[in-house]
Tab-separated table of C-alpha atoms and ligand atoms in Angstrom:
chain	number	residue	atom	x	y	z
Z	1	MET	CA	26.651	125.063	41.675
Z	2	THR	CA	25.907	123.596	45.787
Z	3	VAL	CA	25.634	125.781	48.961
Z	4	LYS	CA	29.053	125.487	50.867
Z	5	VAL	CA	27.957	123.381	53.686
Z	6	ARG	CA	29.241	125.567	56.627
Z	7	LYS	CA	27.258	124.241	59.804
Z	8	ALA	CA	26.792	120.563	61.977
Z	9	ILE	CA	25.060	119.786	64.217
Z	10	PHE	CA	26.234	117.519	67.264
Z	11	PRO	CA	22.929	115.843	68.708
Z	12	VAL	CA	24.364	115.258	72.714
Z	13	GLY	CA	20.740	114.972	74.299
Z	14	GLY	CA	20.120	111.669	74.222
Z	15	LEU	CA	20.058	109.503	77.867
Z	16	GLY	CA	22.432	106.765	76.931
Z	17	THR	CA	20.614	104.262	78.214
Z	18	ARG	CA	22.546	101.257	76.954
Z	19	PHE	CA	26.150	102.695	78.689
Z	20	LEU	CA	24.689	102.477	82.463
Z	21	PRO	CA	25.555	103.043	84.876
Z	22	ALA	CA	28.740	104.883	83.042
Z	23	THR	CA	26.160	107.310	81.668
Z	24	LYS	CA	24.244	108.283	84.641
Z	25	ALA	CA	25.749	111.556	85.337
Z	26	MET	CA	27.794	111.481	82.716
Z	27	PRO	CA	27.670	112.065	78.995
Z	28	LYS	CA	27.816	109.086	77.113
Z	29	GLU	CA	29.498	111.725	73.877
Z	30	MET	CA	32.285	112.460	76.880
Z	31	LEU	CA	33.525	108.823	77.023
Z	32	PRO	CA	36.738	108.700	75.755
Z	33	VAL	CA	38.573	106.461	73.413
Z	34	VAL	CA	42.035	106.211	74.490
Z	35	ASP	CA	42.393	109.372	75.579
Z	36	LYS	CA	39.845	111.672	74.003
Z	37	PRO	CA	36.024	112.031	74.085
Z	38	LEU	CA	33.710	110.518	71.515
Z	39	ILE	CA	32.511	114.305	70.624
Z	40	GLU	CA	35.936	115.645	70.120
Z	41	TYR	CA	36.499	112.946	67.118
Z	42	ALA	CA	33.363	114.066	66.103
Z	43	VAL	CA	34.182	118.091	65.869
Z	44	GLU	CA	37.641	117.083	64.976
Z	45	GLU	CA	36.065	114.699	61.750
Z	46	ALA	CA	33.307	118.255	61.210
Z	47	ARG	CA	36.456	120.699	61.107
Z	48	GLN	CA	38.381	118.506	58.484
Z	49	ALA	CA	35.358	118.383	56.206
Z	50	GLY	CA	35.344	122.089	56.127
Z	51	ILE	CA	32.732	123.136	58.727
Z	52	GLU	CA	33.245	126.309	60.355
Z	53	GLN	CA	29.731	126.896	62.574
Z	54	PHE	CA	29.230	123.979	65.582
Z	55	ILE	CA	25.992	123.755	66.751
Z	56	PHE	CA	25.454	121.207	70.185
Z	57	VAL	CA	22.135	120.314	70.968
Z	58	THR	CA	22.392	119.478	74.532
Z	59	GLY	CA	20.208	118.574	77.348
Z	60	ARG	CA	20.495	117.822	81.249
Z	61	GLY	CA	22.972	116.748	82.621
Z	62	LYS	CA	25.631	117.768	79.264
Z	63	VAL	CA	27.478	120.987	80.654
Z	64	ILE	CA	30.462	119.271	80.555
Z	65	ILE	CA	30.544	119.243	77.390
Z	66	GLU	CA	30.564	122.683	77.044
Z	67	ASP	CA	33.751	122.860	79.444
Z	68	HIS	CA	35.359	120.774	77.547
Z	69	PHE	CA	35.248	123.260	74.409
Z	70	ASP	CA	35.486	126.150	76.317
Z	71	HIS	CA	38.963	127.862	76.788
Z	72	SER	CA	40.851	126.650	80.136
Z	73	PHE	CA	42.915	129.800	80.971
Z	74	GLU	CA	44.590	128.150	84.335
Z	75	LEU	CA	44.546	124.794	83.079
Z	76	ILE	CA	46.947	126.388	80.101
Z	77	GLU	CA	49.251	128.155	82.307
Z	78	ALA	CA	49.721	125.321	84.454
Z	79	LEU	CA	50.813	123.555	81.683
Z	80	LYS	CA	53.075	126.406	79.973
Z	81	GLY	CA	54.483	126.986	83.394
Z	82	ARG	CA	55.290	122.886	83.510
Z	83	ASP	CA	56.465	123.374	80.087
Z	84	LYS	CA	54.583	120.386	78.901
Z	85	LYS	CA	54.000	121.354	75.169
Z	86	VAL	CA	52.782	117.789	74.253
Z	87	GLN	CA	49.640	118.065	76.437
Z	88	LEU	CA	49.368	121.291	75.563
Z	89	ASP	CA	49.015	120.399	71.815
Z	90	SER	CA	46.760	117.707	72.768
Z	91	LEU	CA	44.203	120.894	73.576
Z	92	SER	CA	44.170	122.664	70.486
Z	93	SER	CA	41.484	120.701	68.946
Z	94	SER	CA	39.143	121.468	71.619
Z	95	LYS	CA	39.844	125.257	71.026
Z	96	PHE	CA	37.203	127.237	69.299
Z	97	GLU	CA	37.376	130.923	67.578
Z	98	PRO	CA	34.561	133.108	69.698
Z	99	GLY	CA	31.485	132.874	68.137
Z	100	GLN	CA	32.097	129.148	66.247
Z	101	ILE	CA	30.290	127.483	68.674
Z	102	SER	CA	26.497	127.352	69.794
Z	103	TYR	CA	24.334	125.532	72.066
Z	104	VAL	CA	20.818	124.893	72.005
Z	105	ARG	CA	19.044	122.898	75.078
Z	106	GLN	CA	16.827	119.807	74.156
Z	107	GLN	CA	14.456	120.233	77.521
Z	108	GLN	CA	13.465	116.941	76.665
Z	109	PRO	CA	14.769	114.041	75.038
Z	110	LEU	CA	12.071	113.173	72.313
Z	111	GLY	CA	14.281	111.647	69.736
Z	112	LEU	CA	17.026	112.351	67.460
Z	113	GLY	CA	14.329	114.097	64.880
Z	114	HIS	CA	13.437	116.522	67.611
Z	115	ALA	CA	16.973	117.077	68.622
Z	116	VAL	CA	17.956	118.446	65.215
Z	117	TRP	CA	14.397	120.427	64.947
Z	118	CYS	CA	16.005	122.068	67.972
Z	119	ALA	CA	18.318	123.934	65.849
Z	120	ARG	CA	16.783	125.278	63.525
Z	121	HIS	CA	16.732	129.071	64.015
Z	122	LEU	CA	20.440	128.477	64.214
Z	123	ILE	CA	20.315	126.793	60.499
Z	124	LYS	CA	18.082	128.939	58.694
Z	125	ASP	CA	17.505	127.967	55.216
Z	126	GLU	CA	21.149	126.446	54.371
Z	127	PRO	CA	22.124	122.734	53.582
Z	128	PHE	CA	23.867	121.387	56.979
Z	129	ALA	CA	25.399	118.353	58.220
Z	130	ILE	CA	25.096	116.167	60.939
Z	131	LEU	CA	27.366	114.334	63.556
Z	132	LEU	CA	26.350	111.853	65.809
Z	133	ALA	CA	29.233	110.935	68.154
Z	134	ASP	CA	28.289	108.048	69.091
Z	135	ASP	CA	29.139	106.568	65.328
Z	136	LEU	CA	32.949	106.804	65.520
Z	137	ILE	CA	34.133	105.999	61.961
Z	138	LEU	CA	38.279	104.774	61.294
Z	139	SER	CA	39.107	106.502	58.276
Z	140	LYS	CA	41.687	107.571	55.377
Z	141	VAL	CA	39.520	110.806	54.517
Z	142	PRO	CA	37.414	111.633	57.315
Z	143	CYS	CA	33.853	110.421	56.499
Z	144	LEU	CA	31.963	113.900	56.632
Z	145	LYS	CA	34.623	115.443	54.240
Z	146	GLN	CA	33.761	112.209	51.605
Z	147	LEU	CA	30.209	113.414	51.973
Z	148	VAL	CA	30.813	116.874	51.653
Z	149	HIS	CA	32.591	115.767	48.220
Z	150	ALA	CA	29.668	113.713	46.981
Z	151	TYR	CA	27.221	116.702	47.851
Z	152	ASP	CA	29.741	119.263	45.991
Z	153	GLU	CA	29.531	116.216	42.748
Z	154	ASN	CA	25.906	115.989	43.112
Z	155	GLY	CA	23.797	118.038	45.432
Z	156	GLY	CA	20.798	116.739	46.972
Z	157	ASN	CA	21.084	114.993	50.314
Z	158	ILE	CA	23.541	112.156	51.276
Z	159	ILE	CA	23.682	109.785	53.785
Z	160	ALA	CA	26.311	107.836	55.510
Z	161	ALA	CA	25.311	104.100	54.665
Z	162	MET	CA	27.084	100.967	54.799
Z	163	ASN	CA	26.554	97.220	54.665
Z	164	VAL	CA	25.882	95.435	57.682
Z	165	PRO	CA	25.303	91.594	58.190
Z	166	PRO	CA	21.696	90.592	57.204
Z	167	ASP	CA	20.663	89.438	60.773
Z	168	GLN	CA	21.784	93.250	62.079
Z	169	THR	CA	18.821	94.949	60.189
Z	170	SER	CA	16.486	95.196	63.177
Z	171	ARG	CA	19.607	97.383	64.596
Z	172	TYR	CA	19.405	100.003	62.050
Z	173	GLY	CA	17.664	102.410	59.805
Z	174	ILE	CA	17.651	100.733	55.975
Z	175	ILE	CA	18.044	101.859	52.621
Z	176	GLU	CA	15.806	100.870	49.803
Z	177	ALA	CA	17.818	102.161	46.959
Z	178	SER	CA	16.208	102.415	43.218
Z	179	LYS	CA	19.465	102.648	41.395
Z	180	SER	CA	23.429	103.196	42.251
Z	181	LYS	CA	26.103	104.671	40.736
Z	182	GLY	CA	29.500	103.673	42.210
Z	183	ASN	CA	28.978	104.537	45.918
Z	184	LEU	CA	26.051	106.302	45.260
Z	185	HIS	CA	22.929	105.061	46.019
Z	186	TYR	CA	19.450	106.772	44.792
Z	187	ILE	CA	17.688	106.520	47.944
Z	188	LYS	CA	14.074	105.105	47.239
Z	189	SER	CA	12.722	103.816	50.915
Z	190	LEU	CA	14.077	103.736	54.356
Z	191	VAL	CA	12.271	101.149	56.925
Z	192	GLU	CA	13.392	101.794	60.383
Z	193	LYS	CA	14.659	98.963	61.883
Z	194	PRO	CA	12.927	96.456	60.258
Z	195	ASP	CA	12.986	92.678	61.197
Z	196	PRO	CA	15.630	90.640	58.714
Z	197	SER	CA	12.558	89.211	57.400
Z	198	HIS	CA	11.261	92.646	55.773
Z	199	ALA	CA	14.528	94.243	55.289
Z	200	PRO	CA	14.578	95.636	51.976
Z	201	SER	CA	18.454	95.420	51.813
Z	202	ASN	CA	21.351	95.520	53.928
Z	203	LEU	CA	22.389	98.886	53.475
Z	204	ALA	CA	22.832	100.550	56.969
Z	205	VAL	CA	22.161	104.545	57.806
Z	206	VAL	CA	25.221	105.713	59.620
Z	207	GLY	CA	25.338	108.953	61.906
Z	208	ARG	CA	26.810	111.069	58.920
Z	209	TYR	CA	24.231	113.119	57.043
Z	210	ILE	CA	24.248	116.708	54.572
Z	211	LEU	CA	20.351	117.710	54.766
Z	212	SER	CA	18.404	120.284	53.411
Z	213	SER	CA	17.004	122.952	55.626
Z	214	ASP	CA	13.454	121.874	53.726
Z	215	ILE	CA	13.783	118.834	57.063
Z	216	PHE	CA	12.692	121.205	59.544
Z	217	SER	CA	9.218	121.467	57.818
Z	218	GLU	CA	8.997	117.802	57.431
Z	219	ILE	CA	10.071	117.083	61.086
Z	220	ASN	CA	7.169	119.520	62.232
Z	221	ASN	CA	4.816	116.943	60.604
Z	222	VAL	CA	6.507	113.562	62.177
Z	223	LYS	CA	4.317	111.932	64.735
Z	224	PRO	CA	6.236	109.945	67.419
Z	225	GLY	CA	7.375	106.727	66.229
Z	226	MET	CA	9.731	103.614	67.485
Z	227	GLY	CA	9.646	104.190	71.268
Z	228	GLY	CA	7.492	107.592	71.023
Z	229	GLU	CA	10.798	109.453	69.868
Z	230	ILE	CA	10.290	112.105	66.920
Z	231	GLN	CA	12.924	109.809	64.338
Z	232	LEU	CA	14.944	111.778	61.687
Z	233	THR	CA	14.614	108.767	59.232
Z	234	ASP	CA	10.545	109.304	59.375
Z	235	ALA	CA	11.206	113.030	58.166
Z	236	ILE	CA	14.179	111.818	55.396
Z	237	SER	CA	11.459	109.450	54.237
Z	238	GLN	CA	8.873	112.099	53.764
Z	239	LEU	CA	11.329	113.902	51.605
Z	240	ILE	CA	11.780	111.361	49.412
Z	241	GLY	CA	10.333	112.101	46.341
Z	242	ARG	CA	10.316	115.975	46.354
Z	243	GLN	CA	14.099	116.022	46.267
Z	244	ASP	CA	17.346	114.034	45.666
Z	245	ILE	CA	18.849	111.634	48.700
Z	246	TYR	CA	21.538	109.364	48.209
Z	247	GLY	CA	23.140	107.159	50.518
Z	248	LEU	CA	27.031	106.844	50.143
Z	249	THR	CA	28.794	103.466	50.946
Z	250	PHE	CA	31.776	105.936	52.542
Z	251	GLU	CA	35.497	104.176	52.650
Z	252	GLY	CA	36.078	102.898	56.672
Z	253	LYS	CA	35.031	101.443	59.621
Z	254	ARG	CA	32.548	102.496	61.502
Z	255	PHE	CA	32.196	101.519	65.658
Z	256	ASP	CA	28.845	101.894	67.685
Z	257	CYS	CA	30.476	103.597	70.484
Z	258	GLY	CA	27.016	103.729	72.133
Z	259	ASP	CA	26.792	99.875	72.505
Z	260	LYS	CA	29.698	98.314	75.192
Z	261	LEU	CA	31.004	96.156	72.921
Z	262	GLY	CA	31.245	98.502	70.089
Z	263	PHE	CA	32.630	101.172	72.769
Z	264	LEU	CA	35.338	98.083	73.335
Z	265	GLU	CA	36.526	97.750	69.896
Z	266	ALA	CA	36.900	101.106	69.154
Z	267	ASN	CA	39.762	101.380	71.803
Z	268	ILE	CA	41.849	98.686	70.230
Z	269	ALA	CA	41.100	99.642	66.744
Z	270	PHE	CA	41.850	103.282	67.958
Z	271	ALA	CA	45.124	102.249	69.811
Z	272	LEU	CA	46.315	100.400	67.266
Z	273	GLU	CA	47.140	103.163	65.235
Z	274	ARG	CA	48.330	105.280	67.903
Z	275	SER	CA	52.495	105.091	67.077
Z	276	ASP	CA	53.232	106.590	70.842
Z	277	LEU	CA	50.960	103.553	72.132
Z	278	GLY	CA	53.736	100.899	70.347
Z	279	ASP	CA	53.302	98.624	73.428
Z	280	PHE	CA	49.504	97.998	73.216
Z	281	ARG	CA	50.515	95.279	70.807
Z	282	THR	CA	52.023	93.498	73.373
Z	283	VAL	CA	49.831	94.242	76.064
Z	284	LEU	CA	47.009	92.528	73.942
Z	285	SER	CA	48.875	89.703	73.224
Z	286	LYS	CA	48.716	88.740	76.625
Z	287	TYR	CA	45.088	88.244	76.441
Z	288	GLY	CA	44.918	86.557	73.099
Z	289	GLY	CA	44.757	89.482	71.392
A	1	UTP	P1	20.662	106.975	70.776
A	1	UTP	O1	20.049	106.196	69.585
A	1	UTP	O2	21.935	106.224	70.635
A	1	UTP	O3	19.906	107.199	71.796
A	1	UTP	O4	21.012	108.473	70.263
A	1	UTP	P2	20.442	107.562	73.097
A	1	UTP	O5	19.535	107.923	73.928
A	1	UTP	O6	22.145	108.565	72.985
A	1	UTP	O7	21.581	105.992	73.765
A	1	UTP	P3	20.532	104.674	74.418
A	1	UTP	O8	20.096	104.275	72.814
A	1	UTP	O9	19.428	104.910	75.143
A	1	UTP	O10	21.849	104.206	74.735
A	1	UTP	C1	21.571	108.798	68.604
A	1	UTP	C2	22.332	110.296	69.171
A	1	UTP	O11	21.164	111.193	68.963
A	1	UTP	C3	21.121	112.147	70.323
A	1	UTP	C4	22.004	111.006	71.197
A	1	UTP	O12	22.320	112.008	71.650
A	1	UTP	C5	23.070	110.327	70.495
A	1	UTP	O13	24.374	111.318	69.461
A	1	UTP	N1	19.562	112.188	70.653
A	1	UTP	C6	19.152	111.395	70.851
A	1	UTP	C7	19.664	113.277	71.022
A	1	UTP	O14	20.165	114.028	71.203
A	1	UTP	N2	18.100	113.558	71.937
A	1	UTP	C8	17.388	112.395	71.903
A	1	UTP	O15	16.233	112.996	72.356
A	1	UTP	C9	18.061	111.569	71.364
């Protein structure tokens, strides 16, 4: 019997340098895909996976995220007064119960591992999820829900994984699996951004995780790695051999919205899914799409 995954961490403390100048004053996680900020997609996905406690690890210049998820009394009253029901409904997924959402400050962007570690006192000793909002996933079943399902069946630690073209391994954490059962791969080692000639596979880590709280003591022992940052991958690597760690090849398509091309592609894919934007196909066809 596994312990329910109730808490999720949303690390939003990064600098988003790949998206400058847009991210000079605005957090990358607030970039909209069609009409919704990336972070709101991640929050919706977490809710659909049964998450009850939402923990944001923020940094300088990220307060707009707190405002976005706050109750906006004046706006709501104005929309009600003007009978704008559709617009009012569009605000529902950014609504939280009092106490459901917490913010922790990462004073310096010292890496994803460090960002996760900043939330250790709020997670305490429960298993928890991590969602990276810039990894946007279009799927029939929300990606984190697929991970929770695999966790409920197998326990252990579960990381979302996908096959990438072999020449792109240097952009990802890459998994070496010792055995596979269906879409679950038992992880033997993890290599951060290997050159294609040294990559153990083309199975890459995607930004959705379910981890045990033992990861915090592992992060404590991680030395700064690539780019001087405390890498989450290094801490997970230290857990290998002591706990079961699986990669789950999920159903769905992932877009790297921290990258300009990935972000543009996500906008096209998500717009094409929207019934209220039926004319978008006509617009696209003007550009040869
Ligand atoms: P990225 O590797 O995309 O880094 O972080 P970044 O700084 O946001 O963006 P680039 O590479 O400079 O363009 C992956 C996730 O980890 C968070 C980011 O906010 C993003 O959600 N992160 C990263 C932190 O919260 N803190 C950090 O110190 C680093």
